Amino acid sequence: MLIRALLCLALPFIAAADPNIVFMLVDDLGWNDVGYHGSEIRTPHIDGLVRQGVELDRYYTFPLCSPSRAAFLTGRSPIRQGIHAPIGPQGGMPLEEHLLSETLRAAGYQTSQTGKWHLGLERVSWHPYRRGFDHSYGHLGAAIDYFSHNWLGGHDWHRNGDIVREEGYSTDLITAEAVRWIRTRNRSKPMFLYVGFNSPHTPLQALPEDIEPYSEIGDDLRRTYAAMVTSMDSGVGKILGAIEKEGIADNTIVIWASDNGGGRNVGASNLPLRGSKGNAFEGGIRVPATIRWPGVLEEGGKLDQMITVQDWFQTLTTAAGVKPGNTRAFDGVDMWSALKDGSQVDRGDTIIGVDGSYAVFRDGWKLVEFTPRGTNKTGTHLYRITDDPNEERDLIDVKPDLAMELVAVLRAMPRALSVGADVPPPRAGRGRAKKAKGGAGRARRNPAALRGWPEETREPWLESAIKD
């Protein structure tokens, strides 16, 4: 009995030593696209992860893919880095930026990235296996055909910088690689595994066995999208299962989150939030997320404080007891005390956004600047976001002085020139989403979303990458 008591007392300290870190990032998943938010889409493994950990109820990301990924890995605003939109075939995250993977590897972690990268493919020096990851697998560009693994006419599938040609649905392949790496890792070292699921990003492609259970959904976009989400959820379950089988669940921090809100015109739903992927209304930047660390974080907890994608660098290094190796100032905030015991963290003003749409948060207030694509008319809005999460009551005429202060904060934010040829953000659609059959909301439909992408018309992207 005495030995058991001593072990129980020691367990929190044992678990806190060099924790493994598994970060699963999914692509374009909306607020209303998970079971635990009441969606018709079934996500049992994600729902279970939420029950076992802390639900991040006010988790914010940048409205588009590349900016969110840069914010996660650097802890710094992509606005400072010149990543104002998705990175296209040219450009990449500046080499002067220090990544979380580099800090963790220097601290003795083994590091792996599987799935979507989207932070530069034009130069080899921008690739993940040159930026702190011991192992890398998946695609480097914005999106791929789920079966051919092509993007913009070029094959985009690799392992550690070597072109890979293999059959299979990309979600399943990403999952299998993550599971394989967990099982074959060096068990004498802690691990950092970054899984970038490309699902449910377009093109909307799903396996027949995943579509069939959703035959009751009449909208073909929503039905295929739902099947893709459930396939991704199955992948999450397999990765969690591998962690359990390895006996490391109690000393592994698991984070699951979406990179931005869903695109309403391609089957996603952000209801009841306003807005969509590509803009800084809540539907574009407030997304589902959760974190689990058994015995350290509260099981079934919920964090109501704002936490953002650019907070992870400081938060995770604090949790792991690792000193950050970067020299540039963070824009994120260390939220570990809030996650661990609910402490209130003062984060000051927070700016989130991309070209055409920005938001500034301060003490429960939110200012939004939005310029619809194809126009030069910028609208400015002010919400008491903690009381009005659906952004129904614009208070800019009630608090004009506060709005002017927040606009000044936005204007003062240092903004770097674009890192490359920007890819225009997706059209967000007009008006507010309204309930519709399938839950996708009213938005301009995109029938092309269901088509696969063209076969190869050029050399693989890795062959044309500039060798630095």
mmCIF file with all atom_site columns, N, CA and C in Angstrom, residues 15-24 56 59 71-75 99-101 103-104 107 109 133 190-194 251-257 290-293 296-297 307-325 330 332-339:
data_model
loop_
_atom_site.group_PDB
_atom_site.id
_atom_site.type_symbol
_atom_site.label_atom_id
_atom_site.label_alt_id
_atom_site.label_comp_id
_atom_site.label_asym_id
_atom_site.label_entity_id
_atom_site.label_seq_id
_atom_site.pdbx_PDB_ins_code
_atom_site.Cartn_x
_atom_site.Cartn_y
_atom_site.Cartn_z
_atom_site.occupancy
_atom_site.B_iso_or_equiv
_atom_site.pdbx_formal_charge
_atom_site.auth_seq_id
_atom_site.auth_comp_id
_atom_site.auth_asym_id
_atom_site.auth_atom_id
_atom_site.pdbx_PDB_model_num
ATOM 1   N N  . ALA A 1 15  ? 4.766   12.072 -15.306 1.00 0.00 ? 15  ALA A N  1
ATOM 2   C CA . ALA A 1 15  ? 4.065   12.404 -16.551 1.00 0.00 ? 15  ALA A CA 1
ATOM 3   C C  . ALA A 1 15  ? 4.564   13.697 -17.159 1.00 0.00 ? 15  ALA A C  1
ATOM 4   N N  . ALA A 1 16  ? 5.051   14.608 -16.283 1.00 0.00 ? 16  ALA A N  1
ATOM 5   C CA . ALA A 1 16  ? 5.453   15.923 -16.770 1.00 0.00 ? 16  ALA A CA 1
ATOM 6   C C  . ALA A 1 16  ? 6.844   15.914 -17.397 1.00 0.00 ? 16  ALA A C  1
ATOM 7   N N  . ALA A 1 17  ? 7.580   14.799 -17.304 1.00 0.00 ? 17  ALA A N  1
ATOM 8   C CA . ALA A 1 17  ? 8.932   14.747 -17.831 1.00 0.00 ? 17  ALA A CA 1
ATOM 9   C C  . ALA A 1 17  ? 8.915   14.454 -19.326 1.00 0.00 ? 17  ALA A C  1
ATOM 10  N N  . ASP A 1 18  ? 9.435   15.398 -20.127 1.00 0.00 ? 18  ASP A N  1
ATOM 11  C CA . ASP A 1 18  ? 9.568   15.205 -21.572 1.00 0.00 ? 18  ASP A CA 1
ATOM 12  C C  . ASP A 1 18  ? 8.320   14.593 -22.200 1.00 0.00 ? 18  ASP A C  1
ATOM 13  N N  . PRO A 1 19  ? 7.178   15.236 -22.113 1.00 0.00 ? 19  PRO A N  1
ATOM 14  C CA . PRO A 1 19  ? 5.962   14.649 -22.696 1.00 0.00 ? 19  PRO A CA 1
ATOM 15  C C  . PRO A 1 19  ? 6.061   14.567 -24.210 1.00 0.00 ? 19  PRO A C  1
ATOM 16  N N  . ASN A 1 20  ? 5.492   13.515 -24.776 1.00 0.00 ? 20  ASN A N  1
ATOM 17  C CA . ASN A 1 20  ? 5.325   13.453 -26.217 1.00 0.00 ? 20  ASN A CA 1
ATOM 18  C C  . ASN A 1 20  ? 4.273   14.481 -26.618 1.00 0.00 ? 20  ASN A C  1
ATOM 19  N N  . ILE A 1 21  ? 4.359   14.977 -27.846 1.00 0.00 ? 21  ILE A N  1
ATOM 20  C CA . ILE A 1 21  ? 3.401   15.963 -28.355 1.00 0.00 ? 21  ILE A CA 1
ATOM 21  C C  . ILE A 1 21  ? 2.899   15.487 -29.712 1.00 0.00 ? 21  ILE A C  1
ATOM 22  N N  . VAL A 1 22  ? 1.598   15.321 -29.832 1.00 0.00 ? 22  VAL A N  1
ATOM 23  C CA . VAL A 1 22  ? 0.970   14.947 -31.102 1.00 0.00 ? 22  VAL A CA 1
ATOM 24  C C  . VAL A 1 22  ? -0.041  16.027 -31.453 1.00 0.00 ? 22  VAL A C  1
ATOM 25  N N  . PHE A 1 23  ? 0.190   16.714 -32.559 1.00 0.00 ? 23  PHE A N  1
ATOM 26  C CA . PHE A 1 23  ? -0.677  17.815 -32.986 1.00 0.00 ? 23  PHE A CA 1
ATOM 27  C C  . PHE A 1 23  ? -1.350  17.410 -34.298 1.00 0.00 ? 23  PHE A C  1
ATOM 28  N N  . MET A 1 24  ? -2.669  17.257 -34.268 1.00 0.00 ? 24  MET A N  1
ATOM 29  C CA . MET A 1 24  ? -3.429  16.891 -35.467 1.00 0.00 ? 24  MET A CA 1
ATOM 30  C C  . MET A 1 24  ? -4.209  18.102 -35.965 1.00 0.00 ? 24  MET A C  1
ATOM 31  N N  . LEU A 1 56  ? -11.625 23.400 -26.211 1.00 0.00 ? 56  LEU A N  1
ATOM 32  C CA . LEU A 1 56  ? -11.222 24.793 -26.410 1.00 0.00 ? 56  LEU A CA 1
ATOM 33  C C  . LEU A 1 56  ? -12.367 25.515 -27.110 1.00 0.00 ? 56  LEU A C  1
ATOM 34  N N  . TYR A 1 59  ? -11.448 28.885 -29.518 1.00 0.00 ? 59  TYR A N  1
ATOM 35  C CA . TYR A 1 59  ? -10.161 28.699 -30.182 1.00 0.00 ? 59  TYR A CA 1
ATOM 36  C C  . TYR A 1 59  ? -10.206 29.404 -31.534 1.00 0.00 ? 59  TYR A C  1
ATOM 37  N N  . ALA A 1 71  ? 1.526   30.479 -38.206 1.00 0.00 ? 71  ALA A N  1
ATOM 38  C CA . ALA A 1 71  ? 1.307   30.935 -36.833 1.00 0.00 ? 71  ALA A CA 1
ATOM 39  C C  . ALA A 1 71  ? 1.549   29.817 -35.832 1.00 0.00 ? 71  ALA A C  1
ATOM 40  N N  . PHE A 1 72  ? 1.094   28.604 -36.148 1.00 0.00 ? 72  PHE A N  1
ATOM 41  C CA . PHE A 1 72  ? 1.292   27.462 -35.255 1.00 0.00 ? 72  PHE A CA 1
ATOM 42  C C  . PHE A 1 72  ? 2.774   27.168 -35.048 1.00 0.00 ? 72  PHE A C  1
ATOM 43  N N  . LEU A 1 73  ? 3.529   27.097 -36.126 1.00 0.00 ? 73  LEU A N  1
ATOM 44  C CA . LEU A 1 73  ? 4.914   26.642 -36.032 1.00 0.00 ? 73  LEU A CA 1
ATOM 45  C C  . LEU A 1 73  ? 5.890   27.705 -35.543 1.00 0.00 ? 73  LEU A C  1
ATOM 46  N N  . THR A 1 74  ? 5.506   28.988 -35.645 1.00 0.00 ? 74  THR A N  1
ATOM 47  C CA . THR A 1 74  ? 6.425   30.056 -35.236 1.00 0.00 ? 74  THR A CA 1
ATOM 48  C C  . THR A 1 74  ? 5.996   30.796 -33.979 1.00 0.00 ? 74  THR A C  1
ATOM 49  N N  . GLY A 1 75  ? 4.703   30.737 -33.641 1.00 0.00 ? 75  GLY A N  1
ATOM 50  C CA . GLY A 1 75  ? 4.209   31.536 -32.524 1.00 0.00 ? 75  GLY A CA 1
ATOM 51  C C  . GLY A 1 75  ? 4.145   33.013 -32.856 1.00 0.00 ? 75  GLY A C  1
ATOM 52  N N  . LEU A 1 99  ? 11.245  27.643 -36.004 1.00 0.00 ? 99  LEU A N  1
ATOM 53  C CA . LEU A 1 99  ? 10.046  26.813 -35.875 1.00 0.00 ? 99  LEU A CA 1
ATOM 54  C C  . LEU A 1 99  ? 10.045  26.013 -34.570 1.00 0.00 ? 99  LEU A C  1
ATOM 55  N N  . LEU A 1 100 ? 8.845   25.684 -34.127 1.00 0.00 ? 100 LEU A N  1
ATOM 56  C CA . LEU A 1 100 ? 8.668   24.840 -32.949 1.00 0.00 ? 100 LEU A CA 1
ATOM 57  C C  . LEU A 1 100 ? 9.413   23.520 -33.112 1.00 0.00 ? 100 LEU A C  1
ATOM 58  N N  . SER A 1 101 ? 9.396   22.965 -34.312 1.00 0.00 ? 101 SER A N  1
ATOM 59  C CA . SER A 1 101 ? 10.101  21.707 -34.566 1.00 0.00 ? 101 SER A CA 1
ATOM 60  C C  . SER A 1 101 ? 11.598  21.844 -34.310 1.00 0.00 ? 101 SER A C  1
ATOM 61  N N  . THR A 1 103 ? 13.065  24.022 -32.194 1.00 0.00 ? 103 THR A N  1
ATOM 62  C CA . THR A 1 103 ? 13.274  24.113 -30.746 1.00 0.00 ? 103 THR A CA 1
ATOM 63  C C  . THR A 1 103 ? 13.184  22.738 -30.093 1.00 0.00 ? 103 THR A C  1
ATOM 64  N N  . LEU A 1 104 ? 12.176  21.963 -30.450 1.00 0.00 ? 104 LEU A N  1
ATOM 65  C CA . LEU A 1 104 ? 11.986  20.656 -29.822 1.00 0.00 ? 104 LEU A CA 1
ATOM 66  C C  . LEU A 1 104 ? 13.088  19.679 -30.221 1.00 0.00 ? 104 LEU A C  1
ATOM 67  N N  . ALA A 1 107 ? 16.048  20.208 -28.240 1.00 0.00 ? 107 ALA A N  1
ATOM 68  C CA . ALA A 1 107 ? 15.863  19.778 -26.856 1.00 0.00 ? 107 ALA A CA 1
ATOM 69  C C  . ALA A 1 107 ? 15.853  18.258 -26.710 1.00 0.00 ? 107 ALA A C  1
ATOM 70  N N  . TYR A 1 109 ? 14.020  16.051 -28.821 1.00 0.00 ? 109 TYR A N  1
ATOM 71  C CA . TYR A 1 109 ? 12.844  15.394 -29.384 1.00 0.00 ? 109 TYR A CA 1
ATOM 72  C C  . TYR A 1 109 ? 13.156  14.851 -30.773 1.00 0.00 ? 109 TYR A C  1
ATOM 73  N N  . PHE A 1 133 ? 12.260  18.988 -39.026 1.00 0.00 ? 133 PHE A N  1
ATOM 74  C CA . PHE A 1 133 ? 11.593  17.692 -38.958 1.00 0.00 ? 133 PHE A CA 1
ATOM 75  C C  . PHE A 1 133 ? 12.540  16.581 -39.419 1.00 0.00 ? 133 PHE A C  1
ATOM 76  N N  . PRO A 1 190 ? 11.615  11.516 -26.510 1.00 0.00 ? 190 PRO A N  1
ATOM 77  C CA . PRO A 1 190 ? 10.232  11.977 -26.676 1.00 0.00 ? 190 PRO A CA 1
ATOM 78  C C  . PRO A 1 190 ? 9.984   12.326 -28.130 1.00 0.00 ? 190 PRO A C  1
ATOM 79  N N  . MET A 1 191 ? 8.717   12.342 -28.529 1.00 0.00 ? 191 MET A N  1
ATOM 80  C CA . MET A 1 191 ? 8.396   12.612 -29.931 1.00 0.00 ? 191 MET A CA 1
ATOM 81  C C  . MET A 1 191 ? 7.506   13.837 -30.076 1.00 0.00 ? 191 MET A C  1
ATOM 82  N N  . PHE A 1 192 ? 7.700   14.525 -31.203 1.00 0.00 ? 192 PHE A N  1
ATOM 83  C CA . PHE A 1 192 ? 6.787   15.575 -31.645 1.00 0.00 ? 192 PHE A CA 1
ATOM 84  C C  . PHE A 1 192 ? 6.285   15.145 -33.014 1.00 0.00 ? 192 PHE A C  1
ATOM 85  N N  . LEU A 1 193 ? 4.992   14.837 -33.100 1.00 0.00 ? 193 LEU A N  1
ATOM 86  C CA . LEU A 1 193 ? 4.367   14.396 -34.344 1.00 0.00 ? 193 LEU A CA 1
ATOM 87  C C  . LEU A 1 193 ? 3.315   15.414 -34.765 1.00 0.00 ? 193 LEU A C  1
ATOM 88  N N  . TYR A 1 194 ? 3.511   16.000 -35.942 1.00 0.00 ? 194 TYR A N  1
ATOM 89  C CA . TYR A 1 194 ? 2.582   16.975 -36.509 1.00 0.00 ? 194 TYR A CA 1
ATOM 90  C C  . TYR A 1 194 ? 1.879   16.318 -37.693 1.00 0.00 ? 194 TYR A C  1
ATOM 91  N N  . ASN A 1 251 ? 1.569   10.068 -20.985 1.00 0.00 ? 251 ASN A N  1
ATOM 92  C CA . ASN A 1 251 ? 2.626   11.068 -21.102 1.00 0.00 ? 251 ASN A CA 1
ATOM 93  C C  . ASN A 1 251 ? 2.672   11.661 -22.509 1.00 0.00 ? 251 ASN A C  1
ATOM 94  N N  . THR A 1 252 ? 1.500   11.774 -23.127 1.00 0.00 ? 252 THR A N  1
ATOM 95  C CA . THR A 1 252 ? 1.411   12.358 -24.465 1.00 0.00 ? 252 THR A CA 1
ATOM 96  C C  . THR A 1 252 ? 0.359   13.460 -24.493 1.00 0.00 ? 252 THR A C  1
ATOM 97  N N  . ILE A 1 253 ? 0.791   14.646 -24.879 1.00 0.00 ? 253 ILE A N  1
ATOM 98  C CA . ILE A 1 253 ? -0.133  15.761 -25.100 1.00 0.00 ? 253 ILE A CA 1
ATOM 99  C C  . ILE A 1 253 ? -0.692  15.609 -26.507 1.00 0.00 ? 253 ILE A C  1
ATOM 100 N N  . VAL A 1 254 ? -2.005  15.478 -26.622 1.00 0.00 ? 254 VAL A N  1
ATOM 101 C CA . VAL A 1 254 ? -2.662  15.352 -27.927 1.00 0.00 ? 254 VAL A CA 1
ATOM 102 C C  . VAL A 1 254 ? -3.511  16.593 -28.161 1.00 0.00 ? 254 VAL A C  1
ATOM 103 N N  . ILE A 1 255 ? -3.295  17.239 -29.285 1.00 0.00 ? 255 ILE A N  1
ATOM 104 C CA . ILE A 1 255 ? -4.091  18.408 -29.681 1.00 0.00 ? 255 ILE A CA 1
ATOM 105 C C  . ILE A 1 255 ? -4.722  18.101 -31.024 1.00 0.00 ? 255 ILE A C  1
ATOM 106 N N  . TRP A 1 256 ? -5.995  18.428 -31.148 1.00 0.00 ? 256 TRP A N  1
ATOM 107 C CA . TRP A 1 256 ? -6.705  18.281 -32.418 1.00 0.00 ? 256 TRP A CA 1
ATOM 108 C C  . TRP A 1 256 ? -7.420  19.596 -32.693 1.00 0.00 ? 256 TRP A C  1
ATOM 109 N N  . ALA A 1 257 ? -7.319  20.114 -33.927 1.00 0.00 ? 257 ALA A N  1
ATOM 110 C CA . ALA A 1 257 ? -7.933  21.404 -34.250 1.00 0.00 ? 257 ALA A CA 1
ATOM 111 C C  . ALA A 1 257 ? -8.108  21.542 -35.750 1.00 0.00 ? 257 ALA A C  1
ATOM 112 N N  . THR A 1 290 ? -9.424  20.813 -29.326 1.00 0.00 ? 290 THR A N  1
ATOM 113 C CA . THR A 1 290 ? -9.356  20.219 -27.985 1.00 0.00 ? 290 THR A CA 1
ATOM 114 C C  . THR A 1 290 ? -7.923  19.804 -27.688 1.00 0.00 ? 290 THR A C  1
ATOM 115 N N  . ILE A 1 291 ? -7.610  19.635 -26.395 1.00 0.00 ? 291 ILE A N  1
ATOM 116 C CA . ILE A 1 291 ? -6.300  19.179 -25.952 1.00 0.00 ? 291 ILE A CA 1
ATOM 117 C C  . ILE A 1 291 ? -6.485  18.162 -24.838 1.00 0.00 ? 291 ILE A C  1
ATOM 118 N N  . ARG A 1 292 ? -5.654  17.104 -24.858 1.00 0.00 ? 292 ARG A N  1
ATOM 119 C CA . ARG A 1 292 ? -5.723  16.053 -23.836 1.00 0.00 ? 292 ARG A CA 1
ATOM 120 C C  . ARG A 1 292 ? -4.335  15.741 -23.298 1.00 0.00 ? 292 ARG A C  1
ATOM 121 N N  . TRP A 1 293 ? -4.219  15.660 -21.972 1.00 0.00 ? 293 TRP A N  1
ATOM 122 C CA . TRP A 1 293 ? -3.038  15.123 -21.310 1.00 0.00 ? 293 TRP A CA 1
ATOM 123 C C  . TRP A 1 293 ? -3.525  14.446 -20.030 1.00 0.00 ? 293 TRP A C  1
ATOM 124 N N  . VAL A 1 296 ? -2.958  15.282 -16.100 1.00 0.00 ? 296 VAL A N  1
ATOM 125 C CA . VAL A 1 296 ? -2.401  16.626 -15.977 1.00 0.00 ? 296 VAL A CA 1
ATOM 126 C C  . VAL A 1 296 ? -3.473  17.672 -16.269 1.00 0.00 ? 296 VAL A C  1
ATOM 127 N N  . LEU A 1 297 ? -4.218  17.486 -17.359 1.00 0.00 ? 297 LEU A N  1
ATOM 128 C CA . LEU A 1 297 ? -5.311  18.386 -17.698 1.00 0.00 ? 297 LEU A CA 1
ATOM 129 C C  . LEU A 1 297 ? -6.645  17.748 -17.313 1.00 0.00 ? 297 LEU A C  1
ATOM 130 N N  . ILE A 1 307 ? -8.107  31.416 -26.926 1.00 0.00 ? 307 ILE A N  1
ATOM 131 C CA . ILE A 1 307 ? -6.802  30.827 -27.187 1.00 0.00 ? 307 ILE A CA 1
ATOM 132 C C  . ILE A 1 307 ? -6.652  30.755 -28.701 1.00 0.00 ? 307 ILE A C  1
ATOM 133 N N  . THR A 1 308 ? -5.444  31.008 -29.206 1.00 0.00 ? 308 THR A N  1
ATOM 134 C CA . THR A 1 308 ? -5.263  31.096 -30.654 1.00 0.00 ? 308 THR A CA 1
ATOM 135 C C  . THR A 1 308 ? -4.184  30.135 -31.146 1.00 0.00 ? 308 THR A C  1
ATOM 136 N N  . VAL A 1 309 ? -4.160  29.950 -32.448 1.00 0.00 ? 309 VAL A N  1
ATOM 137 C CA . VAL A 1 309 ? -3.190  29.055 -33.068 1.00 0.00 ? 309 VAL A CA 1
ATOM 138 C C  . VAL A 1 309 ? -1.762  29.537 -32.860 1.00 0.00 ? 309 VAL A C  1
ATOM 139 N N  . GLN A 1 310 ? -1.562  30.851 -32.698 1.00 0.00 ? 310 GLN A N  1
ATOM 140 C CA . GLN A 1 310 ? -0.207  31.359 -32.503 1.00 0.00 ? 310 GLN A CA 1
ATOM 141 C C  . GLN A 1 310 ? 0.246   31.281 -31.045 1.00 0.00 ? 310 GLN A C  1
ATOM 142 N N  . ASP A 1 311 ? -0.577  30.701 -30.163 1.00 0.00 ? 311 ASP A N  1
ATOM 143 C CA . ASP A 1 311 ? -0.202  30.510 -28.764 1.00 0.00 ? 311 ASP A CA 1
ATOM 144 C C  . ASP A 1 311 ? 0.524   29.198 -28.502 1.00 0.00 ? 311 ASP A C  1
ATOM 145 N N  . TRP A 1 312 ? 0.503   28.277 -29.464 1.00 0.00 ? 312 TRP A N  1
ATOM 146 C CA . TRP A 1 312 ? 0.980   26.924 -29.163 1.00 0.00 ? 312 TRP A CA 1
ATOM 147 C C  . TRP A 1 312 ? 2.471   26.852 -28.900 1.00 0.00 ? 312 TRP A C  1
ATOM 148 N N  . PHE A 1 313 ? 3.289   27.637 -29.595 1.00 0.00 ? 313 PHE A N  1
ATOM 149 C CA . PHE A 1 313 ? 4.735   27.552 -29.406 1.00 0.00 ? 313 PHE A CA 1
ATOM 150 C C  . PHE A 1 313 ? 5.085   27.765 -27.933 1.00 0.00 ? 313 PHE A C  1
ATOM 151 N N  . GLN A 1 314 ? 4.650   28.878 -27.361 1.00 0.00 ? 314 GLN A N  1
ATOM 152 C CA . GLN A 1 314 ? 4.968   29.169 -25.961 1.00 0.00 ? 314 GLN A CA 1
ATOM 153 C C  . GLN A 1 314 ? 4.273   28.203 -25.007 1.00 0.00 ? 314 GLN A C  1
ATOM 154 N N  . THR A 1 315 ? 3.030   27.863 -25.316 1.00 0.00 ? 315 THR A N  1
ATOM 155 C CA . THR A 1 315 ? 2.251   27.005 -24.430 1.00 0.00 ? 315 THR A CA 1
ATOM 156 C C  . THR A 1 315 ? 2.850   25.609 -24.340 1.00 0.00 ? 315 THR A C  1
ATOM 157 N N  . LEU A 1 316 ? 3.220   25.037 -25.471 1.00 0.00 ? 316 LEU A N  1
ATOM 158 C CA . LEU A 1 316 ? 3.752   23.674 -25.477 1.00 0.00 ? 316 LEU A CA 1
ATOM 159 C C  . LEU A 1 316 ? 5.170   23.597 -24.934 1.00 0.00 ? 316 LEU A C  1
ATOM 160 N N  . THR A 1 317 ? 5.982   24.608 -25.198 1.00 0.00 ? 317 THR A N  1
ATOM 161 C CA . THR A 1 317 ? 7.330   24.572 -24.637 1.00 0.00 ? 317 THR A CA 1
ATOM 162 C C  . THR A 1 317 ? 7.289   24.722 -23.120 1.00 0.00 ? 317 THR A C  1
ATOM 163 N N  . THR A 1 318 ? 6.356   25.502 -22.606 1.00 0.00 ? 318 THR A N  1
ATOM 164 C CA . THR A 1 318 ? 6.187   25.576 -21.153 1.00 0.00 ? 318 THR A CA 1
ATOM 165 C C  . THR A 1 318 ? 5.755   24.234 -20.594 1.00 0.00 ? 318 THR A C  1
ATOM 166 N N  . ALA A 1 319 ? 4.781   23.597 -21.242 1.00 0.00 ? 319 ALA A N  1
ATOM 167 C CA . ALA A 1 319 ? 4.296   22.297 -20.779 1.00 0.00 ? 319 ALA A CA 1
ATOM 168 C C  . ALA A 1 319 ? 5.409   21.255 -20.792 1.00 0.00 ? 319 ALA A C  1
ATOM 169 N N  . ALA A 1 320 ? 6.301   21.324 -21.785 1.00 0.00 ? 320 ALA A N  1
ATOM 170 C CA . ALA A 1 320 ? 7.367   20.345 -21.923 1.00 0.00 ? 320 ALA A CA 1
ATOM 171 C C  . ALA A 1 320 ? 8.625   20.715 -21.144 1.00 0.00 ? 320 ALA A C  1
ATOM 172 N N  . GLY A 1 321 ? 8.648   21.910 -20.569 1.00 0.00 ? 321 GLY A N  1
ATOM 173 C CA . GLY A 1 321 ? 9.835   22.342 -19.840 1.00 0.00 ? 321 GLY A CA 1
ATOM 174 C C  . GLY A 1 321 ? 11.008  22.620 -20.752 1.00 0.00 ? 321 GLY A C  1
ATOM 175 N N  . VAL A 1 322 ? 10.730  23.146 -21.950 1.00 0.00 ? 322 VAL A N  1
ATOM 176 C CA . VAL A 1 322 ? 11.752  23.406 -22.968 1.00 0.00 ? 322 VAL A CA 1
ATOM 177 C C  . VAL A 1 322 ? 11.866  24.911 -23.191 1.00 0.00 ? 322 VAL A C  1
ATOM 178 N N  . LYS A 1 323 ? 13.083  25.400 -23.318 1.00 0.00 ? 323 LYS A N  1
ATOM 179 C CA . LYS A 1 323 ? 13.293  26.822 -23.584 1.00 0.00 ? 323 LYS A CA 1
ATOM 180 C C  . LYS A 1 323 ? 13.195  27.090 -25.082 1.00 0.00 ? 323 LYS A C  1
ATOM 181 N N  . PRO A 1 324 ? 12.344  28.024 -25.495 1.00 0.00 ? 324 PRO A N  1
ATOM 182 C CA . PRO A 1 324 ? 12.247  28.349 -26.924 1.00 0.00 ? 324 PRO A CA 1
ATOM 183 C C  . PRO A 1 324 ? 13.585  28.817 -27.475 1.00 0.00 ? 324 PRO A C  1
ATOM 184 N N  . GLY A 1 325 ? 13.865  28.416 -28.712 1.00 0.00 ? 325 GLY A N  1
ATOM 185 C CA . GLY A 1 325 ? 15.147  28.751 -29.318 1.00 0.00 ? 325 GLY A CA 1
ATOM 186 C C  . GLY A 1 325 ? 15.098  29.942 -30.246 1.00 0.00 ? 325 GLY A C  1
ATOM 187 N N  . PHE A 1 330 ? 7.532   36.840 -29.817 1.00 0.00 ? 330 PHE A N  1
ATOM 188 C CA . PHE A 1 330 ? 6.303   36.106 -30.066 1.00 0.00 ? 330 PHE A CA 1
ATOM 189 C C  . PHE A 1 330 ? 5.123   37.079 -30.184 1.00 0.00 ? 330 PHE A C  1
ATOM 190 N N  . GLY A 1 332 ? 2.082   35.272 -29.968 1.00 0.00 ? 332 GLY A N  1
ATOM 191 C CA . GLY A 1 332 ? 1.214   34.432 -29.168 1.00 0.00 ? 332 GLY A CA 1
ATOM 192 C C  . GLY A 1 332 ? 1.421   34.657 -27.685 1.00 0.00 ? 332 GLY A C  1
ATOM 193 N N  . VAL A 1 333 ? 0.622   33.950 -26.895 1.00 0.00 ? 333 VAL A N  1
ATOM 194 C CA . VAL A 1 333 ? 0.636   34.077 -25.444 1.00 0.00 ? 333 VAL A CA 1
ATOM 195 C C  . VAL A 1 333 ? 0.766   32.681 -24.844 1.00 0.00 ? 333 VAL A C  1
ATOM 196 N N  . ASP A 1 334 ? 1.489   32.557 -23.746 1.00 0.00 ? 334 ASP A N  1
ATOM 197 C CA . ASP A 1 334 ? 1.603   31.289 -23.040 1.00 0.00 ? 334 ASP A CA 1
ATOM 198 C C  . ASP A 1 334 ? 0.291   31.025 -22.299 1.00 0.00 ? 334 ASP A C  1
ATOM 199 N N  . MET A 1 335 ? -0.450  30.026 -22.765 1.00 0.00 ? 335 MET A N  1
ATOM 200 C CA . MET A 1 335 ? -1.755  29.719 -22.184 1.00 0.00 ? 335 MET A CA 1
ATOM 201 C C  . MET A 1 335 ? -1.730  28.472 -21.304 1.00 0.00 ? 335 MET A C  1
ATOM 202 N N  . TRP A 1 336 ? -0.534  27.999 -20.922 1.00 0.00 ? 336 TRP A N  1
ATOM 203 C CA . TRP A 1 336 ? -0.464  26.747 -20.189 1.00 0.00 ? 336 TRP A CA 1
ATOM 204 C C  . TRP A 1 336 ? -1.185  26.826 -18.841 1.00 0.00 ? 336 TRP A C  1
ATOM 205 N N  . SER A 1 337 ? -1.024  27.917 -18.115 1.00 0.00 ? 337 SER A N  1
ATOM 206 C CA . SER A 1 337 ? -1.688  28.026 -16.810 1.00 0.00 ? 337 SER A CA 1
ATOM 207 C C  . SER A 1 337 ? -3.201  28.019 -16.958 1.00 0.00 ? 337 SER A C  1
ATOM 208 N N  . ALA A 1 338 ? -3.715  28.606 -18.037 1.00 0.00 ? 338 ALA A N  1
ATOM 209 C CA . ALA A 1 338 ? -5.163  28.595 -18.278 1.00 0.00 ? 338 ALA A CA 1
ATOM 210 C C  . ALA A 1 338 ? -5.641  27.178 -18.569 1.00 0.00 ? 338 ALA A C  1
ATOM 211 N N  . LEU A 1 339 ? -4.872  26.438 -19.349 1.00 0.00 ? 339 LEU A N  1
ATOM 212 C CA . LEU A 1 339 ? -5.255  25.061 -19.670 1.00 0.00 ? 339 LEU A CA 1
ATOM 213 C C  . LEU A 1 339 ? -5.158  24.156 -18.453 1.00 0.00 ? 339 LEU A C  1
#
